[in-house]
Amino acid sequence: MQILDNRLIQLVIVMVIFLVFTVLAKLIYDKLISDDGKSINISRILPEDEVHSLRQVFYLILMALCVVNISYTLTVSKIDFPYLAIFDIALSLYFAAALDKSSTKGKILWLLVVPYGSLSYLLFNSGYEIFLIIIHILAFIYFAKQSFDKFMEYTHSNGLGITIILLFTIIFVSFFVTQYSENVNPLDSLVIASNEFTGNGYSVFGDTIAGKMNSLLLVWGGYVMSGVGAATLTAAILTRHFKKEFKELRELIEEGDE
């Protein structure tokens, strides 16, 4: 009975803490997107084609993160569990903050997405009942499908191609292959695959977690900026070409009027 009481108390504490995190995350998110119209409009900074590509990649990344979270919830070792717990909490918090909690469906999904096992491990150094972990996995299966559906909806509504799925699949598969073939943890595998994909090699990527995260930021930041540069250059060349064509056409029209 004492054990049951302790479990119930831990469950309540976990839910309350995650609820506070959700409220804070929602407030920050709302502040960022509604700061009197001062929020960053990415469409004003990047070319339209690059914006479409980034939005497609965003939905695919969300789907991939859900799949990765499910996979490592089932297979992760105790050595890597602290990193998984932090990752699981952060990803759960994102989806929890994005939910419409005014509906019954939103409230149920919030209860399912609460990372009971991860928070319990970090707070009390203990695991949780298997059924709570199972419903947490089911929630991420739902969010993975939802992210893919949003990707397809955005792609079709904007008349975009889906060849980006092939590129994303290559990176995603390489992530798992690298982890098991090189016998490295998920973070190292992601850094190696990212550096290999962008052509930077993977001999140097930092020794600490902060260094590896910084490496990922630099690699993918540089990759995005190179895409932006290419798109901007193409747009500038086309704009210059058509301006010249319009100028010549206007001159011909003016000569005809004379």
PDB file of C-alpha atoms in Angstrom:
ATOM      1  CA  MET A   1       0.000   0.000   0.000  1.00  0.00           C
ATOM      2  CA  GLN A   2       2.892   2.309   0.813  1.00  0.00           C
ATOM      3  CA  ILE A   3       4.434   1.607  -2.594  1.00  0.00           C
ATOM      4  CA  LEU A   4       1.112   2.339  -4.319  1.00  0.00           C
ATOM      5  CA  ASP A   5       0.755   5.631  -2.440  1.00  0.00           C
ATOM      6  CA  ASN A   6       4.279   6.644  -3.427  1.00  0.00           C
ATOM      7  CA  ARG A   7       3.549   5.794  -7.062  1.00  0.00           C
ATOM      8  CA  LEU A   8       0.382   7.879  -7.053  1.00  0.00           C
ATOM      9  CA  ILE A   9       2.185  10.820  -5.471  1.00  0.00           C
ATOM     10  CA  GLN A  10       4.957  10.568  -8.058  1.00  0.00           C
ATOM     11  CA  LEU A  11       2.354  10.403 -10.842  1.00  0.00           C
ATOM     12  CA  VAL A  12       0.653  13.564  -9.598  1.00  0.00           C
ATOM     13  CA  ILE A  13       3.978  15.387  -9.227  1.00  0.00           C
ATOM     14  CA  VAL A  14       5.003  14.408 -12.768  1.00  0.00           C
ATOM     15  CA  MET A  15       1.690  15.625 -14.218  1.00  0.00           C
ATOM     16  CA  VAL A  16       1.794  18.919 -12.307  1.00  0.00           C
ATOM     17  CA  ILE A  17       5.381  19.656 -13.333  1.00  0.00           C
ATOM     18  CA  PHE A  18       4.671  18.856 -16.979  1.00  0.00           C
ATOM     19  CA  LEU A  19       1.528  20.991 -16.864  1.00  0.00           C
ATOM     20  CA  VAL A  20       3.586  23.943 -15.616  1.00  0.00           C
ATOM     21  CA  PHE A  21       6.145  23.342 -18.382  1.00  0.00           C
ATOM     22  CA  THR A  22       3.333  23.194 -20.947  1.00  0.00           C
ATOM     23  CA  VAL A  23       1.814  26.483 -19.792  1.00  0.00           C
ATOM     24  CA  LEU A  24       5.202  28.223 -19.856  1.00  0.00           C
ATOM     25  CA  ALA A  25       6.018  26.828 -23.307  1.00  0.00           C
ATOM     26  CA  LYS A  26       2.625  27.933 -24.623  1.00  0.00           C
ATOM     27  CA  LEU A  27       3.097  31.446 -23.237  1.00  0.00           C
ATOM     28  CA  ILE A  28       6.541  31.731 -24.818  1.00  0.00           C
ATOM     29  CA  TYR A  29       5.250  30.412 -28.149  1.00  0.00           C
ATOM     30  CA  ASP A  30       2.295  32.823 -28.194  1.00  0.00           C
ATOM     31  CA  LYS A  31       4.601  35.697 -27.280  1.00  0.00           C
ATOM     32  CA  LEU A  32       6.959  34.897 -30.137  1.00  0.00           C
ATOM     33  CA  ILE A  33       4.278  34.710 -32.827  1.00  0.00           C
ATOM     34  CA  SER A  34       2.115  37.616 -31.631  1.00  0.00           C
ATOM     35  CA  ASP A  35       4.595  40.196 -30.424  1.00  0.00           C
ATOM     36  CA  ASP A  36       2.586  43.106 -31.936  1.00  0.00           C
ATOM     37  CA  GLY A  37       3.507  41.942 -35.414  1.00  0.00           C
ATOM     38  CA  LYS A  38       7.221  42.134 -34.645  1.00  0.00           C
ATOM     39  CA  SER A  39       7.862  38.415 -34.933  1.00  0.00           C
ATOM     40  CA  ILE A  40      10.236  37.255 -37.639  1.00  0.00           C
ATOM     41  CA  ASN A  41       8.508  36.538 -40.939  1.00  0.00           C
ATOM     42  CA  ILE A  42      10.690  33.975 -42.649  1.00  0.00           C
ATOM     43  CA  SER A  43       9.004  34.698 -45.987  1.00  0.00           C
ATOM     44  CA  ARG A  44      10.536  38.179 -45.951  1.00  0.00           C
ATOM     45  CA  ILE A  45      14.033  36.838 -45.349  1.00  0.00           C
ATOM     46  CA  LEU A  46      14.301  33.775 -47.589  1.00  0.00           C
ATOM     47  CA  PRO A  47      13.309  33.080 -51.196  1.00  0.00           C
ATOM     48  CA  GLU A  48       9.875  31.507 -51.625  1.00  0.00           C
ATOM     49  CA  ASP A  49      11.239  28.176 -52.907  1.00  0.00           C
ATOM     50  CA  GLU A  50      13.542  27.881 -49.893  1.00  0.00           C
ATOM     51  CA  VAL A  51      10.661  28.656 -47.517  1.00  0.00           C
ATOM     52  CA  HIS A  52       8.581  25.870 -49.065  1.00  0.00           C
ATOM     53  CA  SER A  53      11.491  23.428 -48.754  1.00  0.00           C
ATOM     54  CA  LEU A  54      12.097  24.342 -45.110  1.00  0.00           C
ATOM     55  CA  ARG A  55       8.420  23.876 -44.262  1.00  0.00           C
ATOM     56  CA  GLN A  56       8.429  20.467 -45.922  1.00  0.00           C
ATOM     57  CA  VAL A  57      11.598  19.489 -44.064  1.00  0.00           C
ATOM     58  CA  PHE A  58      10.111  20.749 -40.790  1.00  0.00           C
ATOM     59  CA  TYR A  59       7.135  18.375 -41.001  1.00  0.00           C
ATOM     60  CA  LEU A  60       9.366  15.471 -42.022  1.00  0.00           C
ATOM     61  CA  ILE A  61      11.759  16.176 -39.145  1.00  0.00           C
ATOM     62  CA  LEU A  62       8.874  16.145 -36.660  1.00  0.00           C
ATOM     63  CA  MET A  63       7.752  12.793 -38.041  1.00  0.00           C
ATOM     64  CA  ALA A  64      11.302  11.420 -37.873  1.00  0.00           C
ATOM     65  CA  LEU A  65      11.801  12.629 -34.298  1.00  0.00           C
ATOM     66  CA  CYS A  66       8.620  10.820 -33.277  1.00  0.00           C
ATOM     67  CA  VAL A  67       9.852   7.590 -34.885  1.00  0.00           C
ATOM     68  CA  VAL A  68      13.283   7.963 -33.260  1.00  0.00           C
ATOM     69  CA  ASN A  69      11.691   8.572 -29.865  1.00  0.00           C
ATOM     70  CA  ILE A  70       9.538   5.463 -30.217  1.00  0.00           C
ATOM     71  CA  SER A  71      12.499   3.374 -31.342  1.00  0.00           C
ATOM     72  CA  TYR A  72      14.783   4.369 -28.494  1.00  0.00           C
ATOM     73  CA  THR A  73      12.053   4.133 -25.898  1.00  0.00           C
ATOM     74  CA  LEU A  74      11.894   0.450 -26.794  1.00  0.00           C
ATOM     75  CA  THR A  75      15.603  -0.277 -27.327  1.00  0.00           C
ATOM     76  CA  VAL A  76      17.735   2.309 -25.511  1.00  0.00           C
ATOM     77  CA  SER A  77      20.369   1.190 -23.008  1.00  0.00           C
ATOM     78  CA  LYS A  78      20.629   2.503 -19.455  1.00  0.00           C
ATOM     79  CA  ILE A  79      23.806   4.388 -20.367  1.00  0.00           C
ATOM     80  CA  ASP A  80      22.009   6.507 -22.960  1.00  0.00           C
ATOM     81  CA  PHE A  81      18.736   6.822 -21.045  1.00  0.00           C
ATOM     82  CA  PRO A  82      19.461  10.238 -19.455  1.00  0.00           C
ATOM     83  CA  TYR A  83      19.878  11.733 -22.937  1.00  0.00           C
ATOM     84  CA  LEU A  84      16.723  10.009 -24.172  1.00  0.00           C
ATOM     85  CA  ALA A  85      14.782  11.273 -21.159  1.00  0.00           C
ATOM     86  CA  ILE A  86      15.713  14.897 -21.895  1.00  0.00           C
ATOM     87  CA  PHE A  87      14.960  14.411 -25.600  1.00  0.00           C
ATOM     88  CA  ASP A  88      11.631  12.745 -24.809  1.00  0.00           C
ATOM     89  CA  ILE A  89      10.594  15.546 -22.439  1.00  0.00           C
ATOM     90  CA  ALA A  90      11.543  18.291 -24.916  1.00  0.00           C
ATOM     91  CA  LEU A  91       9.692  16.638 -27.808  1.00  0.00           C
ATOM     92  CA  SER A  92       6.661  15.884 -25.644  1.00  0.00           C
ATOM     93  CA  LEU A  93       6.630  19.489 -24.477  1.00  0.00           C
ATOM     94  CA  TYR A  94       6.588  20.781 -28.057  1.00  0.00           C
ATOM     95  CA  PHE A  95       3.549  18.704 -29.003  1.00  0.00           C
ATOM     96  CA  ALA A  96       1.819  19.435 -25.695  1.00  0.00           C
ATOM     97  CA  ALA A  97       2.224  23.196 -26.178  1.00  0.00           C
ATOM     98  CA  ALA A  98       0.934  22.968 -29.761  1.00  0.00           C
ATOM     99  CA  LEU A  99      -2.224  21.068 -28.786  1.00  0.00           C
ATOM    100  CA  ASP A 100      -5.647  22.691 -28.724  1.00  0.00           C
ATOM    101  CA  LYS A 101      -6.454  21.891 -25.120  1.00  0.00           C
ATOM    102  CA  SER A 102      -9.905  23.473 -25.281  1.00  0.00           C
ATOM    103  CA  SER A 103     -11.256  20.283 -26.881  1.00  0.00           C
ATOM    104  CA  THR A 104     -11.744  16.889 -25.271  1.00  0.00           C
ATOM    105  CA  LYS A 105      -9.442  15.319 -27.851  1.00  0.00           C
ATOM    106  CA  GLY A 106      -6.708  17.813 -26.973  1.00  0.00           C
ATOM    107  CA  LYS A 107      -6.997  17.076 -23.255  1.00  0.00           C
ATOM    108  CA  ILE A 108      -6.786  13.318 -23.860  1.00  0.00           C
ATOM    109  CA  LEU A 109      -3.760  13.722 -26.122  1.00  0.00           C
ATOM    110  CA  TRP A 110      -2.077  15.865 -23.482  1.00  0.00           C
ATOM    111  CA  LEU A 111      -2.522  13.100 -20.899  1.00  0.00           C
ATOM    112  CA  LEU A 112      -1.075  10.585 -23.356  1.00  0.00           C
ATOM    113  CA  VAL A 113       1.929  12.703 -24.316  1.00  0.00           C
ATOM    114  CA  VAL A 114       3.043  13.368 -20.729  1.00  0.00           C
ATOM    115  CA  PRO A 115       6.518  11.728 -20.467  1.00  0.00           C
ATOM    116  CA  TYR A 116       5.767   9.798 -17.286  1.00  0.00           C
ATOM    117  CA  GLY A 117       8.754   7.486 -17.558  1.00  0.00           C
ATOM    118  CA  SER A 118      11.313  10.164 -18.439  1.00  0.00           C
ATOM    119  CA  LEU A 119      10.250  12.657 -15.771  1.00  0.00           C
ATOM    120  CA  SER A 120       9.976   9.892 -13.182  1.00  0.00           C
ATOM    121  CA  TYR A 121      13.510   8.778 -14.023  1.00  0.00           C
ATOM    122  CA  LEU A 122      14.976  12.286 -13.746  1.00  0.00           C
ATOM    123  CA  LEU A 123      13.002  13.276 -10.641  1.00  0.00           C
ATOM    124  CA  PHE A 124      12.892  10.045  -8.652  1.00  0.00           C
ATOM    125  CA  ASN A 125      15.476   7.854 -10.427  1.00  0.00           C
ATOM    126  CA  SER A 126      12.815   5.230 -11.030  1.00  0.00           C
ATOM    127  CA  GLY A 127      10.908   3.777 -13.941  1.00  0.00           C
ATOM    128  CA  TYR A 128       7.174   3.655 -14.518  1.00  0.00           C
ATOM    129  CA  GLU A 129       4.482   1.119 -15.272  1.00  0.00           C
ATOM    130  CA  ILE A 130       4.731  -0.354 -18.730  1.00  0.00           C
ATOM    131  CA  PHE A 131       1.179   0.642 -19.688  1.00  0.00           C
ATOM    132  CA  LEU A 132       2.010   4.345 -19.204  1.00  0.00           C
ATOM    133  CA  ILE A 133       5.012   3.943 -21.493  1.00  0.00           C
ATOM    134  CA  ILE A 134       2.836   2.140 -24.059  1.00  0.00           C
ATOM    135  CA  ILE A 135       0.222   4.912 -24.202  1.00  0.00           C
ATOM    136  CA  HIS A 136       3.058   7.439 -24.495  1.00  0.00           C
ATOM    137  CA  ILE A 137       4.344   5.502 -27.516  1.00  0.00           C
ATOM    138  CA  LEU A 138       0.830   5.440 -29.004  1.00  0.00           C
ATOM    139  CA  ALA A 139       0.695   9.223 -28.672  1.00  0.00           C
ATOM    140  CA  PHE A 140       3.891   9.575 -30.684  1.00  0.00           C
ATOM    141  CA  ILE A 141       2.581   7.198 -33.344  1.00  0.00           C
ATOM    142  CA  TYR A 142      -0.365   9.572 -33.674  1.00  0.00           C
ATOM    143  CA  PHE A 143       1.865  12.665 -33.860  1.00  0.00           C
ATOM    144  CA  ALA A 144       4.132  10.992 -36.434  1.00  0.00           C
ATOM    145  CA  LYS A 145       1.129  10.316 -38.673  1.00  0.00           C
ATOM    146  CA  GLN A 146      -0.200  13.824 -38.056  1.00  0.00           C
ATOM    147  CA  SER A 147       3.126  15.375 -39.087  1.00  0.00           C
ATOM    148  CA  PHE A 148       3.239  13.309 -42.281  1.00  0.00           C
ATOM    149  CA  ASP A 149      -0.359  14.253 -43.093  1.00  0.00           C
ATOM    150  CA  LYS A 150       0.525  17.928 -42.647  1.00  0.00           C
ATOM    151  CA  PHE A 151       3.511  17.451 -44.941  1.00  0.00           C
ATOM    152  CA  MET A 152       1.342  15.921 -47.670  1.00  0.00           C
ATOM    153  CA  GLU A 153      -1.354  18.578 -47.240  1.00  0.00           C
ATOM    154  CA  TYR A 154       1.173  21.421 -47.460  1.00  0.00           C
ATOM    155  CA  THR A 155       2.899  19.805 -50.444  1.00  0.00           C
ATOM    156  CA  HIS A 156      -0.295  19.300 -52.438  1.00  0.00           C
ATOM    157  CA  SER A 157      -1.869  22.653 -51.533  1.00  0.00           C
ATOM    158  CA  ASN A 158       1.225  24.494 -52.783  1.00  0.00           C
ATOM    159  CA  GLY A 159       1.803  22.299 -55.830  1.00  0.00           C
ATOM    160  CA  LEU A 160       5.195  21.085 -54.591  1.00  0.00           C
ATOM    161  CA  GLY A 161       7.066  17.885 -55.415  1.00  0.00           C
ATOM    162  CA  ILE A 162       7.667  15.066 -52.938  1.00  0.00           C
ATOM    163  CA  THR A 163      11.188  14.120 -54.092  1.00  0.00           C
ATOM    164  CA  ILE A 164      12.422  15.609 -50.819  1.00  0.00           C
ATOM    165  CA  ILE A 165      11.095  12.437 -49.156  1.00  0.00           C
ATOM    166  CA  LEU A 166      13.796  10.426 -50.956  1.00  0.00           C
ATOM    167  CA  LEU A 167      16.521  12.749 -49.690  1.00  0.00           C
ATOM    168  CA  PHE A 168      15.127  12.668 -46.177  1.00  0.00           C
ATOM    169  CA  THR A 169      14.852   8.869 -46.242  1.00  0.00           C
ATOM    170  CA  ILE A 170      18.536   8.558 -47.160  1.00  0.00           C
ATOM    171  CA  ILE A 171      19.556  10.700 -44.163  1.00  0.00           C
ATOM    172  CA  PHE A 172      17.116   8.950 -41.836  1.00  0.00           C
ATOM    173  CA  VAL A 173      18.286   5.440 -42.774  1.00  0.00           C
ATOM    174  CA  SER A 174      21.927   6.546 -42.577  1.00  0.00           C
ATOM    175  CA  PHE A 175      21.300   7.694 -39.011  1.00  0.00           C
ATOM    176  CA  PHE A 176      20.379   4.163 -37.883  1.00  0.00           C
ATOM    177  CA  VAL A 177      22.978   2.422 -40.052  1.00  0.00           C
ATOM    178  CA  THR A 178      25.751   4.666 -38.712  1.00  0.00           C
ATOM    179  CA  GLN A 179      24.723   4.100 -35.117  1.00  0.00           C
ATOM    180  CA  TYR A 180      24.879   0.324 -35.302  1.00  0.00           C
ATOM    181  CA  SER A 181      27.755  -0.022 -37.765  1.00  0.00           C
ATOM    182  CA  GLU A 182      29.973   2.485 -35.932  1.00  0.00           C
ATOM    183  CA  ASN A 183      28.674   1.413 -32.494  1.00  0.00           C
ATOM    184  CA  VAL A 184      28.005   4.989 -31.379  1.00  0.00           C
ATOM    185  CA  ASN A 185      25.197   6.658 -29.441  1.00  0.00           C
ATOM    186  CA  PRO A 186      22.304   8.433 -31.233  1.00  0.00           C
ATOM    187  CA  LEU A 187      23.802  11.922 -30.876  1.00  0.00           C
ATOM    188  CA  ASP A 188      27.154  10.854 -32.336  1.00  0.00           C
ATOM    189  CA  SER A 189      25.340   9.029 -35.128  1.00  0.00           C
ATOM    190  CA  LEU A 190      23.346  12.144 -36.002  1.00  0.00           C
ATOM    191  CA  VAL A 191      26.483  14.294 -36.045  1.00  0.00           C
ATOM    192  CA  ILE A 192      28.383  11.787 -38.205  1.00  0.00           C
ATOM    193  CA  ALA A 193      25.511  11.358 -40.676  1.00  0.00           C
ATOM    194  CA  SER A 194      25.014  15.128 -40.880  1.00  0.00           C
ATOM    195  CA  ASN A 195      28.677  15.835 -41.537  1.00  0.00           C
ATOM    196  CA  GLU A 196      28.903  13.049 -44.095  1.00  0.00           C
ATOM    197  CA  PHE A 197      25.779  14.225 -45.910  1.00  0.00           C
ATOM    198  CA  THR A 198      26.987  17.808 -46.144  1.00  0.00           C
ATOM    199  CA  GLY A 199      30.436  16.680 -47.308  1.00  0.00           C
ATOM    200  CA  ASN A 200      32.371  17.861 -44.257  1.00  0.00           C
ATOM    201  CA  GLY A 201      33.654  14.453 -43.144  1.00  0.00           C
ATOM    202  CA  TYR A 202      33.120  13.199 -39.601  1.00  0.00           C
ATOM    203  CA  SER A 203      36.558  12.990 -38.040  1.00  0.00           C
ATOM    204  CA  VAL A 204      36.005  16.058 -35.833  1.00  0.00           C
ATOM    205  CA  PHE A 205      32.645  16.802 -34.244  1.00  0.00           C
ATOM    206  CA  GLY A 206      33.320  17.693 -30.597  1.00  0.00           C
ATOM    207  CA  ASP A 207      33.802  15.658 -27.437  1.00  0.00           C
ATOM    208  CA  THR A 208      31.066  17.131 -25.226  1.00  0.00           C
ATOM    209  CA  ILE A 209      27.303  17.246 -25.721  1.00  0.00           C
ATOM    210  CA  ALA A 210      27.459  21.022 -26.141  1.00  0.00           C
ATOM    211  CA  GLY A 211      30.225  20.679 -28.722  1.00  0.00           C
ATOM    212  CA  LYS A 212      28.290  18.084 -30.694  1.00  0.00           C
ATOM    213  CA  MET A 213      25.106  20.173 -30.627  1.00  0.00           C
ATOM    214  CA  ASN A 214      27.120  23.160 -31.815  1.00  0.00           C
ATOM    215  CA  SER A 215      28.542  21.017 -34.618  1.00  0.00           C
ATOM    216  CA  LEU A 216      25.028  20.080 -35.709  1.00  0.00           C
ATOM    217  CA  LEU A 217      23.962  23.725 -35.633  1.00  0.00           C
ATOM    218  CA  LEU A 218      26.920  24.800 -37.757  1.00  0.00           C
ATOM    219  CA  VAL A 219      26.591  21.941 -40.245  1.00  0.00           C
ATOM    220  CA  TRP A 220      22.876  22.300 -40.902  1.00  0.00           C
ATOM    221  CA  GLY A 221      22.962  26.082 -40.598  1.00  0.00           C
ATOM    222  CA  GLY A 222      25.630  26.171 -43.281  1.00  0.00           C
ATOM    223  CA  TYR A 223      23.670  23.730 -45.423  1.00  0.00           C
ATOM    224  CA  VAL A 224      20.508  25.851 -45.211  1.00  0.00           C
ATOM    225  CA  MET A 225      22.420  29.053 -45.913  1.00  0.00           C
ATOM    226  CA  SER A 226      24.083  27.486 -48.960  1.00  0.00           C
ATOM    227  CA  GLY A 227      20.625  26.607 -50.241  1.00  0.00           C
ATOM    228  CA  VAL A 228      19.442  30.139 -49.548  1.00  0.00           C
ATOM    229  CA  GLY A 229      22.463  31.542 -51.363  1.00  0.00           C
ATOM    230  CA  ALA A 230      21.855  29.351 -54.397  1.00  0.00           C
ATOM    231  CA  ALA A 231      18.160  30.230 -54.502  1.00  0.00           C
ATOM    232  CA  THR A 232      18.888  33.940 -54.046  1.00  0.00           C
ATOM    233  CA  LEU A 233      21.506  33.906 -56.792  1.00  0.00           C
ATOM    234  CA  THR A 234      19.130  32.116 -59.157  1.00  0.00           C
ATOM    235  CA  ALA A 235      16.359  34.591 -58.370  1.00  0.00           C
ATOM    236  CA  ALA A 236      18.721  37.534 -58.916  1.00  0.00           C
ATOM    237  CA  ILE A 237      19.884  36.173 -62.286  1.00  0.00           C
ATOM    238  CA  LEU A 238      16.321  35.557 -63.448  1.00  0.00           C
ATOM    239  CA  THR A 239      15.176  38.973 -62.228  1.00  0.00           C
ATOM    240  CA  ARG A 240      18.012  40.686 -64.049  1.00  0.00           C
ATOM    241  CA  HIS A 241      17.289  38.706 -67.224  1.00  0.00           C
ATOM    242  CA  PHE A 242      13.581  39.514 -67.258  1.00  0.00           C
ATOM    243  CA  LYS A 243      14.185  43.167 -66.438  1.00  0.00           C
ATOM    244  CA  LYS A 244      16.406  43.339 -69.505  1.00  0.00           C
ATOM    245  CA  GLU A 245      13.751  41.613 -71.611  1.00  0.00           C
ATOM    246  CA  PHE A 246      11.038  43.985 -70.365  1.00  0.00           C
ATOM    247  CA  LYS A 247      13.256  46.980 -71.049  1.00  0.00           C
ATOM    248  CA  GLU A 248      13.868  45.859 -74.625  1.00  0.00           C
ATOM    249  CA  LEU A 249      10.161  45.150 -75.090  1.00  0.00           C
ATOM    250  CA  ARG A 250       9.239  48.599 -73.752  1.00  0.00           C
ATOM    251  CA  GLU A 251      11.716  50.237 -76.121  1.00  0.00           C
ATOM    252  CA  LEU A 252      10.223  48.361 -79.067  1.00  0.00           C
ATOM    253  CA  ILE A 253       6.721  49.453 -78.062  1.00  0.00           C
ATOM    254  CA  GLU A 254       7.820  53.074 -77.720  1.00  0.00           C
ATOM    255  CA  GLU A 255       9.503  52.947 -81.148  1.00  0.00           C
ATOM    256  CA  GLY A 256       6.322  51.517 -82.652  1.00  0.00           C
ATOM    257  CA  ASP A 257       4.228  54.332 -81.164  1.00  0.00           C
ATOM    258  CA  GLU A 258       6.512  56.917 -82.706  1.00  0.00           C
TER     259      GLU A 258
END
